[in-house]
Short mmCIF file of C-alpha atoms in Angstrom, two decimals:
data_model
loop_
_atom_site.label_atom_id
_atom_site.label_comp_id
_atom_site.label_asym_id
_atom_site.label_seq_id
_atom_site.Cartn_x
_atom_site.Cartn_y
_atom_site.Cartn_z
CA MET P 1 -16.46 -2.23 18.70
CA TYR P 2 -17.75 0.22 16.09
CA PHE P 3 -14.46 0.30 14.18
CA ASN P 4 -14.18 -3.51 14.45
CA TYR P 5 -17.47 -3.64 12.54
CA LEU P 6 -16.11 -1.20 9.96
CA LEU P 7 -12.96 -3.31 9.58
CA LEU P 8 -15.11 -6.38 8.88
CA LEU P 9 -17.07 -4.42 6.28
CA CYS P 10 -13.84 -3.35 4.56
CA LEU P 11 -12.61 -6.96 4.53
CA LEU P 12 -15.84 -8.27 3.04
CA SER P 13 -15.85 -5.56 0.38
CA PHE P 14 -12.23 -5.62 -0.77
CA SER P 15 -11.49 -4.58 -4.37
CA TYR P 16 -14.20 -1.94 -4.19
CA GLY P 17 -13.21 0.83 -6.62
CA VAL P 18 -13.18 4.54 -5.83
CA LYS P 19 -14.19 6.65 -8.82
CA ILE P 20 -11.93 9.29 -10.31
CA PHE P 21 -13.68 12.29 -11.83
CA SER P 22 -12.04 13.65 -14.98
CA SER P 23 -14.33 16.61 -15.65
CA LEU P 24 -17.19 18.61 -14.18
CA SER P 25 -19.65 16.56 -16.25
CA ASP P 26 -18.82 13.57 -14.05
CA ILE P 27 -20.28 15.40 -11.07
CA ALA P 28 -23.24 16.72 -13.02
CA SER P 29 -24.40 13.49 -14.60
CA GLY P 30 -22.48 10.70 -12.92
CA SER P 31 -22.58 8.88 -16.26
CA THR P 32 -18.88 8.77 -17.09
CA TYR P 33 -15.97 8.11 -14.73
CA ILE P 34 -12.62 8.08 -16.48
CA ARG P 35 -9.68 7.33 -14.25
CA ASP P 36 -6.30 9.02 -14.43
CA LYS P 37 -3.75 6.90 -12.54
CA ARG P 38 -0.23 7.84 -11.57
CA SER P 39 1.97 7.52 -8.47
CA VAL P 40 1.82 11.16 -7.41
CA VAL P 41 0.42 13.58 -9.96
CA LEU P 42 3.06 16.11 -10.96
CA GLU P 43 0.76 18.58 -12.71
CA GLN P 44 -1.83 20.06 -10.33
CA LYS P 45 -3.62 23.40 -10.47
CA LYS P 46 -2.08 24.46 -7.15
CA ARG P 47 -0.22 22.72 -4.39
CA TRP P 48 -2.36 21.96 -1.36
CA ARG P 49 -1.63 24.13 1.66
CA PHE P 50 -1.72 22.70 5.17
CA PRO P 51 -3.44 22.62 7.54
CA LEU P 52 -5.94 21.77 4.82
CA ARG P 53 -9.53 22.75 5.61
CA TYR P 54 -12.32 20.21 5.39
CA TYR P 55 -16.10 20.40 5.57
CA ILE P 56 -18.47 17.46 6.09
CA ASP P 57 -22.03 17.59 4.74
CA LYS P 58 -25.01 16.10 6.53
CA GLY P 59 -25.41 12.44 5.67
CA VAL P 60 -21.66 11.82 5.62
CA ASN P 61 -20.27 9.75 8.49
CA ARG P 62 -18.12 12.19 10.47
CA SER P 63 -16.46 9.44 12.50
CA VAL P 64 -15.19 7.68 9.38
CA VAL P 65 -13.90 10.89 7.77
CA GLU P 66 -12.16 12.03 10.94
CA GLU P 67 -10.62 8.63 11.63
CA ALA P 68 -9.23 8.60 8.08
CA LEU P 69 -7.77 12.09 8.54
CA ARG P 70 -6.39 11.10 11.95
CA ARG P 71 -4.46 8.26 10.28
CA PHE P 72 -2.85 10.73 7.89
CA GLU P 73 -1.89 13.02 10.77
CA LYS P 74 -0.44 10.10 12.72
CA HIS P 75 1.75 8.81 9.88
CA THR P 76 2.65 11.99 7.95
CA CYS P 77 3.34 15.67 8.58
CA LEU P 78 -0.02 16.60 7.04
CA LYS P 79 -2.57 18.46 9.18
CA PHE P 80 -6.26 19.10 8.60
CA LYS P 81 -8.62 21.72 10.00
CA LYS P 82 -12.37 21.29 10.35
CA ILE P 83 -14.54 24.28 9.38
CA ARG P 84 -18.17 24.92 10.36
CA HIS P 85 -19.22 26.84 7.26
CA LEU P 86 -18.36 25.90 3.69
CA THR P 87 -16.44 28.43 1.64
CA THR P 88 -15.94 27.98 -2.09
CA THR P 89 -13.18 30.57 -2.46
CA LYS P 90 -10.52 28.77 -0.41
CA GLN P 91 -8.91 25.35 -0.53
CA VAL P 92 -11.35 22.97 1.19
CA LEU P 93 -11.96 19.23 1.06
CA HIS P 94 -15.74 19.06 0.76
CA PHE P 95 -17.09 15.64 1.81
CA GLN P 96 -20.48 15.35 0.14
CA LYS P 97 -23.03 12.54 0.01
CA PHE P 98 -23.10 11.16 -3.55
CA HIS P 99 -24.29 8.11 -5.48
CA VAL P 100 -20.69 6.95 -6.03
CA CYS P 101 -17.48 7.27 -4.06
CA GLY P 102 -15.26 9.48 -6.17
CA THR P 103 -13.11 12.57 -6.52
CA PHE P 104 -10.59 14.32 -8.76
CA ILE P 105 -6.90 13.45 -8.84
CA GLY P 106 -4.90 16.08 -6.96
CA ASN P 107 -5.88 19.73 -6.62
CA TYR P 108 -8.30 20.21 -9.53
CA PHE P 109 -9.79 23.60 -8.64
CA GLY P 110 -6.79 25.53 -7.31
CA GLU P 111 -8.03 27.95 -4.62
CA LYS P 112 -11.58 26.59 -4.48
CA ALA P 113 -13.39 23.84 -2.59
CA GLN P 114 -13.02 20.34 -4.03
CA MET P 115 -15.73 17.73 -3.80
CA LEU P 116 -15.13 14.25 -2.42
CA GLY P 117 -18.23 12.22 -3.23
CA VAL P 118 -19.13 9.68 -0.52
CA ASP P 119 -21.45 6.72 -1.19
CA SER P 120 -22.77 4.13 1.29
CA TYR P 121 -19.60 2.02 1.16
CA CYS P 122 -17.06 4.82 1.66
CA ASN P 123 -19.39 6.16 4.35
CA GLN P 124 -18.68 3.05 6.45
CA CYS P 125 -15.12 1.99 5.54
CA VAL P 126 -12.20 4.03 6.87
CA GLY P 127 -9.79 2.45 4.39
CA ALA P 128 -11.99 3.41 1.45
CA MET P 129 -12.21 6.94 2.84
CA GLN P 130 -8.40 7.04 2.99
CA TYR P 131 -8.33 5.81 -0.59
CA LEU P 132 -10.62 8.69 -1.58
CA ILE P 133 -8.55 11.31 0.28
CA GLY P 134 -5.33 9.85 -1.12
CA TYR P 135 -6.54 10.46 -4.65
CA THR P 136 -7.37 14.06 -3.76
CA LEU P 137 -3.83 14.47 -2.42
CA GLY P 138 -2.51 13.35 -5.81
CA MET P 139 -1.87 9.65 -5.19
CA VAL P 140 -2.96 7.07 -7.72
CA ASN P 141 -2.84 3.37 -8.49
CA GLN P 142 0.05 0.94 -8.75
CA GLN P 143 -0.84 -0.60 -12.11
CA SER P 144 -0.17 2.64 -13.99
CA ARG P 145 3.44 2.93 -12.83
CA CYS P 146 6.03 3.15 -15.57
CA ASP P 147 7.56 -0.15 -14.35
CA ARG P 148 4.27 -2.04 -14.02
CA ASP P 149 5.11 -4.55 -16.80
CA LYS P 150 7.73 -6.15 -14.55
CA TYR P 151 5.05 -7.03 -12.00
CA VAL P 152 1.61 -7.35 -13.62
CA ASN P 153 -0.12 -8.08 -16.90
CA VAL P 154 -2.96 -5.75 -17.89
CA TYR P 155 -5.78 -7.07 -20.12
CA MET P 156 -7.32 -4.08 -21.84
CA GLU P 157 -9.77 -6.26 -23.78
CA ASN P 158 -11.56 -7.06 -20.51
CA VAL P 159 -11.75 -3.50 -19.17
CA LEU P 160 -14.97 -1.47 -19.17
CA GLU P 161 -14.83 1.15 -21.91
CA THR P 162 -15.33 3.94 -19.38
CA ASP P 163 -12.30 2.75 -17.42
CA VAL P 164 -9.66 2.26 -20.11
CA ILE P 165 -7.57 5.25 -18.98
CA GLY P 166 -7.40 3.70 -15.52
CA PHE P 167 -5.07 1.03 -16.90
CA LYS P 168 -2.86 3.30 -19.00
CA LYS P 169 0.85 3.16 -18.24
CA TYR P 170 2.40 6.57 -17.59
CA GLY P 171 5.96 7.66 -18.24
CA LYS P 172 8.53 8.78 -15.69
CA THR P 173 7.97 12.46 -16.45
CA GLU P 174 4.22 12.17 -15.85
CA ALA P 175 4.39 10.63 -12.38
CA GLU P 176 6.84 10.55 -9.50
CA ASN P 177 7.36 7.44 -7.40
CA TYR P 178 10.50 8.64 -5.52
CA ASN P 179 12.27 5.31 -6.19
CA ILE P 180 9.71 3.50 -4.07
CA GLY P 181 9.08 -0.07 -5.24
CA TYR P 182 5.91 -1.58 -6.65
CA ASP P 183 3.63 -2.57 -3.78
CA PHE P 184 0.98 -5.28 -4.12
CA GLY P 185 -0.15 -4.46 -0.57
CA SER P 186 -0.89 -0.84 -1.44
CA ILE P 187 -4.45 0.39 -1.03
CA PHE P 188 -3.98 1.76 -4.57
CA GLN P 189 -3.56 -1.69 -6.14
CA TYR P 190 -6.59 -2.86 -8.11
CA GLY P 191 -8.03 -6.30 -7.55
CA THR P 192 -7.59 -8.80 -10.37
CA LYS P 193 -11.09 -8.32 -11.82
CA GLU P 194 -11.71 -4.72 -10.88
CA PHE P 195 -13.68 -2.81 -13.55
CA SER P 196 -14.04 -5.92 -15.70
CA LYS P 197 -16.78 -5.89 -18.34
CA ASN P 198 -16.95 -9.67 -18.68
CA GLY P 199 -15.83 -11.19 -15.37
CA ASN P 200 -12.32 -11.92 -16.65
CA PHE P 201 -9.05 -10.58 -15.30
CA THR P 202 -8.20 -6.93 -15.92
CA VAL P 203 -4.87 -7.07 -14.09
CA PHE P 204 -2.95 -10.14 -12.94
CA PRO P 205 0.41 -10.50 -11.18
CA LYS P 206 3.44 -12.07 -12.86
CA ILE P 207 3.84 -14.11 -9.66
CA PRO P 208 0.31 -15.55 -9.37
CA LEU P 209 0.31 -15.90 -5.56
CA TYR P 210 0.24 -12.11 -5.24
CA ARG P 211 -3.38 -12.17 -6.46
CA TYR P 212 -4.56 -13.09 -2.96
CA MET P 213 -3.25 -9.75 -1.64
CA MET P 214 -4.50 -7.42 -4.34
CA GLY P 215 -7.42 -5.05 -3.83
CA GLN P 216 -7.23 -4.54 -0.06
CA ARG P 217 -9.18 -1.54 1.25
CA ILE P 218 -8.22 -1.77 4.94
CA GLY P 219 -5.76 1.09 4.96
CA PHE P 220 -2.51 2.59 3.68
CA SER P 221 0.59 0.43 3.41
CA PHE P 222 4.03 1.51 4.63
CA ASN P 223 4.98 2.63 1.12
CA ASP P 224 1.70 4.53 0.67
CA TYR P 225 2.55 6.70 3.67
CA LYS P 226 6.18 6.92 2.60
CA LEU P 227 5.14 8.26 -0.82
CA LEU P 228 3.01 10.97 0.79
CA ASN P 229 5.83 11.94 3.12
CA MET P 230 8.36 12.08 0.30
CA HIS P 231 6.05 14.34 -1.69
CA TYR P 232 4.78 16.70 1.01
CA CYS P 233 7.14 16.39 3.99
CA ARG P 234 10.65 16.29 2.53
CA LYS P 235 11.92 19.38 4.36
CA LYS P 236 10.72 18.07 7.72
CA MET P 237 12.28 14.69 6.96
CA ASP P 238 15.62 16.37 6.19
CA ARG P 239 15.46 18.31 9.47
CA SER P 240 14.61 15.12 11.32
CA ALA P 241 17.60 13.31 9.83
CA GLY P 242 20.12 16.06 10.45
CA ARG P 243 23.69 15.09 9.58
CA ARG P 244 23.93 11.80 11.45
CA LEU P 245 20.73 9.81 10.98
CA LYS P 246 20.98 7.18 8.24
CA CYS P 247 17.83 5.13 7.76
CA ARG P 248 18.46 1.56 6.62
CA ASN P 249 16.39 -1.11 4.92
CA SER P 250 14.01 1.28 3.11
CA GLY P 251 13.18 3.24 6.25
CA TYR P 252 12.93 7.03 6.15
CA PRO P 253 13.34 9.95 8.59
CA ASN P 254 10.24 10.49 10.72
CA PRO P 255 8.81 13.90 9.73
CA ILE P 256 6.98 14.33 13.04
CA LYS P 257 9.52 12.89 15.49
CA ARG P 258 13.02 14.19 15.10
CA GLY P 259 16.05 11.93 15.06
CA VAL P 260 14.40 8.56 14.40
CA CYS P 261 13.45 6.58 11.31
CA VAL P 262 10.10 5.13 10.29
CA CYS P 263 10.73 1.43 9.71
CA PRO P 264 8.99 -1.05 7.40
CA ASN P 265 7.46 -4.24 8.73
CA GLY P 266 10.13 -6.56 10.11
CA PHE P 267 12.65 -3.87 11.07
CA THR P 268 13.07 -1.77 14.20
CA GLY P 269 15.59 0.50 15.90
CA ARG P 270 16.44 4.17 15.54
CA GLU P 271 17.86 3.57 12.04
CA CYS P 272 15.85 0.43 11.14
CA ASN P 273 19.01 -1.64 11.47
CA ARG P 274 17.60 -4.32 13.79
CA ILE P 275 15.26 -7.19 13.03
CA GLU P 276 11.99 -7.21 14.95
CA THR P 277 11.38 -10.72 16.30
CA ASP P 278 10.57 -12.74 19.41
CA ILE P 279 14.11 -13.63 20.38
CA ASN P 280 12.94 -16.03 23.11
CA LYS P 281 10.97 -18.26 20.72
CA CYS P 282 12.97 -17.85 17.51
CA LYS P 283 16.42 -19.37 17.08
CA LYS P 284 18.18 -16.88 14.81
CA THR P 285 17.58 -13.67 12.91
CA ARG P 286 20.10 -14.27 10.11
CA TYR P 287 20.92 -17.26 7.93
CA LEU P 288 23.69 -17.48 5.33
CA ALA P 289 22.65 -18.90 1.97
CA ARG P 290 25.23 -21.14 0.28
CA PRO P 291 25.14 -22.90 -3.11
CA LYS P 292 24.00 -26.10 -1.39
CA ARG P 293 20.34 -26.14 -0.34
CA GLN P 294 19.54 -25.85 3.35
CA THR P 295 16.26 -26.53 5.15
CA LEU P 296 14.50 -24.38 7.74
CA LYS P 297 11.36 -25.25 9.72
CA LEU P 298 9.15 -23.26 12.09
CA GLN P 299 6.01 -24.43 13.85
CA GLY P 300 3.53 -23.23 16.43
CA LYS P 301 2.32 -19.99 17.91
CA LYS P 302 5.17 -17.51 17.58
CA ASN P 303 6.30 -14.39 15.72
CA CYS P 304 9.61 -14.95 13.97
CA THR P 305 11.40 -12.65 11.55
CA PHE P 306 14.70 -13.48 9.90
CA ILE P 307 16.85 -12.61 6.91
CA ILE P 308 18.38 -15.15 4.54
CA GLU P 309 21.44 -13.53 3.02
CA ALA P 310 23.69 -14.59 0.16
CA PRO P 311 27.21 -13.23 -0.41
CA LYS P 312 27.32 -9.97 -2.36
CA GLY P 313 26.95 -10.54 -6.08
CA ARG P 314 24.73 -13.58 -5.53
CA ARG P 315 21.01 -13.96 -4.91
CA VAL P 316 18.73 -16.17 -2.84
CA HIS P 317 16.49 -18.89 -4.26
CA LEU P 318 13.73 -19.83 -1.83
CA THR P 319 11.42 -22.85 -2.06
CA VAL P 320 8.45 -22.99 0.29
CA LEU P 321 7.73 -26.69 0.63
CA ARG P 322 4.77 -26.15 2.93
CA ALA P 323 3.03 -23.27 4.67
CA VAL P 324 0.01 -23.67 6.94
CA THR P 325 -1.49 -20.57 8.57
CA HIS P 326 -4.90 -19.05 9.21
CA LYS P 327 -6.75 -18.42 5.92
CA GLU P 328 -7.67 -14.81 5.12
CA ARG P 329 -8.75 -13.00 1.96
CA PRO P 330 -7.30 -10.60 1.19
CA CYS P 331 -4.12 -11.79 2.85
CA LEU P 332 -2.63 -8.84 4.71
CA GLN P 333 0.64 -8.07 6.46
CA ASP P 334 0.97 -9.71 9.89
CA SER P 335 -1.38 -12.49 8.80
CA GLY P 336 0.44 -15.77 8.23
CA LEU P 337 3.62 -15.69 6.18
CA GLU P 338 5.25 -12.69 4.47
CA ILE P 339 8.30 -13.02 2.20
CA LYS P 340 10.10 -9.83 1.15
CA HIS P 341 12.13 -10.83 -1.89
CA TYR P 342 12.13 -7.52 -3.78
CA LYS P 343 14.98 -5.05 -3.32
CA ASP P 344 12.71 -2.44 -1.70
CA LYS P 345 12.08 -3.95 1.72
CA GLY P 346 9.45 -1.26 2.30
CA SER P 347 7.19 -2.90 -0.27
CA THR P 348 4.75 -5.40 1.16
CA GLY P 349 6.21 -8.86 0.68
CA LEU P 350 4.36 -11.85 -0.72
CA CYS P 351 1.74 -12.63 1.92
CA VAL P 352 0.21 -16.11 2.03
CA CYS P 353 -2.57 -17.09 4.42
CA GLY P 354 -3.92 -20.63 4.43
CA MET P 355 -2.40 -23.84 3.04
CA PHE P 356 0.25 -23.54 0.33
CA LYS P 357 3.04 -25.78 -0.90
CA ASP P 358 5.84 -26.04 -3.44
CA PHE P 359 6.37 -22.52 -4.71
CA ASP P 360 9.62 -20.74 -5.55
CA LEU P 361 10.87 -17.16 -5.25
CA ASP P 362 14.10 -15.46 -6.29
CA SER P 363 15.43 -12.36 -4.57
CA ASP P 364 16.10 -9.10 -6.42
CA ASP P 365 19.24 -8.54 -4.38
CA ASN P 366 21.19 -10.75 -1.97
CA LYS P 367 18.59 -10.72 0.83
CA VAL P 368 15.19 -12.23 1.57
CA MET P 369 13.24 -11.35 4.70
CA VAL P 370 10.81 -13.94 6.06
CA ILE P 371 8.13 -12.96 8.59
CA TYR P 372 6.20 -15.83 10.18
CA LYS P 373 3.13 -15.08 12.30
CA GLY P 374 1.93 -18.35 13.79
CA THR P 375 -1.38 -18.05 15.63
CA SER P 376 -1.96 -21.72 16.54
CA LYS P 377 -0.04 -24.90 17.35
CA SER P 378 -0.79 -26.31 13.90
CA ASP P 379 0.70 -23.37 11.99
CA LEU P 380 4.01 -24.15 10.29
CA ILE P 381 6.40 -23.37 7.46
CA THR P 382 9.04 -25.56 5.84
CA LEU P 383 11.38 -24.01 3.32
CA LYS P 384 14.64 -24.62 1.51
CA TYR P 385 17.07 -21.97 0.40
CA ARG P 386 20.32 -21.61 -1.52
CA SER P 387 22.42 -18.92 -3.16
CA PHE P 388 22.84 -18.60 -6.91
CA TYR P 389 24.55 -16.33 -9.38
CA LYS P 390 22.38 -14.42 -11.85
CA ARG P 391 23.93 -12.34 -14.60
#
């Protein structure tokens, strides 16, 4: 019940920004918070060593901190160790009550304790606490990726002067994304008006419907955890894979359970080679796209996942004529309709919750995955699809 309340708080407060400290003066005065955004910071004072110690000050919600850390331990190889007495001469995550929620990117102090400032919001929202810890581990926001211009427009003229660096695009040598795709469902994706000085957009998606997903603070996405594992757990992933395991469909070797893959939403099986669906209520899991348009309809309370596939060398054009599902903001995975049209099937697909009609999507490759989560008799989707050749 307690964490249900916290989940509601996180939903009501989506797009809440976590501050990034750029210098010691940020802690001293709290007057300037410049953000330094990358995928995983390559230049850090020292690499974190695990199990990583942590210390929680009085006034900081221990349950929220420990639930956030538990999520990391569940989904990555990272381990954390609670200490009773604070030491400033060893690597320690120091959770401290502060007037803003903020921290430094990556390991800023080397072999010393590093402050994670916790305000009233982060003190109650597990997702926001994960966001804070993620920054400390070196993770940063989506809109500063080197490939961001393919996915979003950034409007610097609307950004608060103290937050300009937060929207800077970094080069490939400054950040490492391990060939993981852009993810609008990432906890590190800003909302469309985040840090705006005038109420206008600071970042907006090239495909406008993605705006309803941006800014979620519920928790890490599949690709958020994957990025952490690729950065910190590569050796354990290689041992898990051995010589035979081949993860498909953007899955990756499980660093904490040998011989199996971690699969993105919609896929299952030891190597993520099967589609996860309710086979009793759903007709098929694969449809072949041809040059002539075909129609597909689903209605009612059911969970159906399927792939629309074009011949190699061609792509899929999808038209959603109508979609009616439960309305949610932000629209999250497993809520309504999700369409994975980008090549990286680990990236959160376009999620739509509510009533939508007449929108088009093209696939990056020859496959589109559609995940329908109907929660009532009135829920439905009607779509048309065809293959096409794109040079």
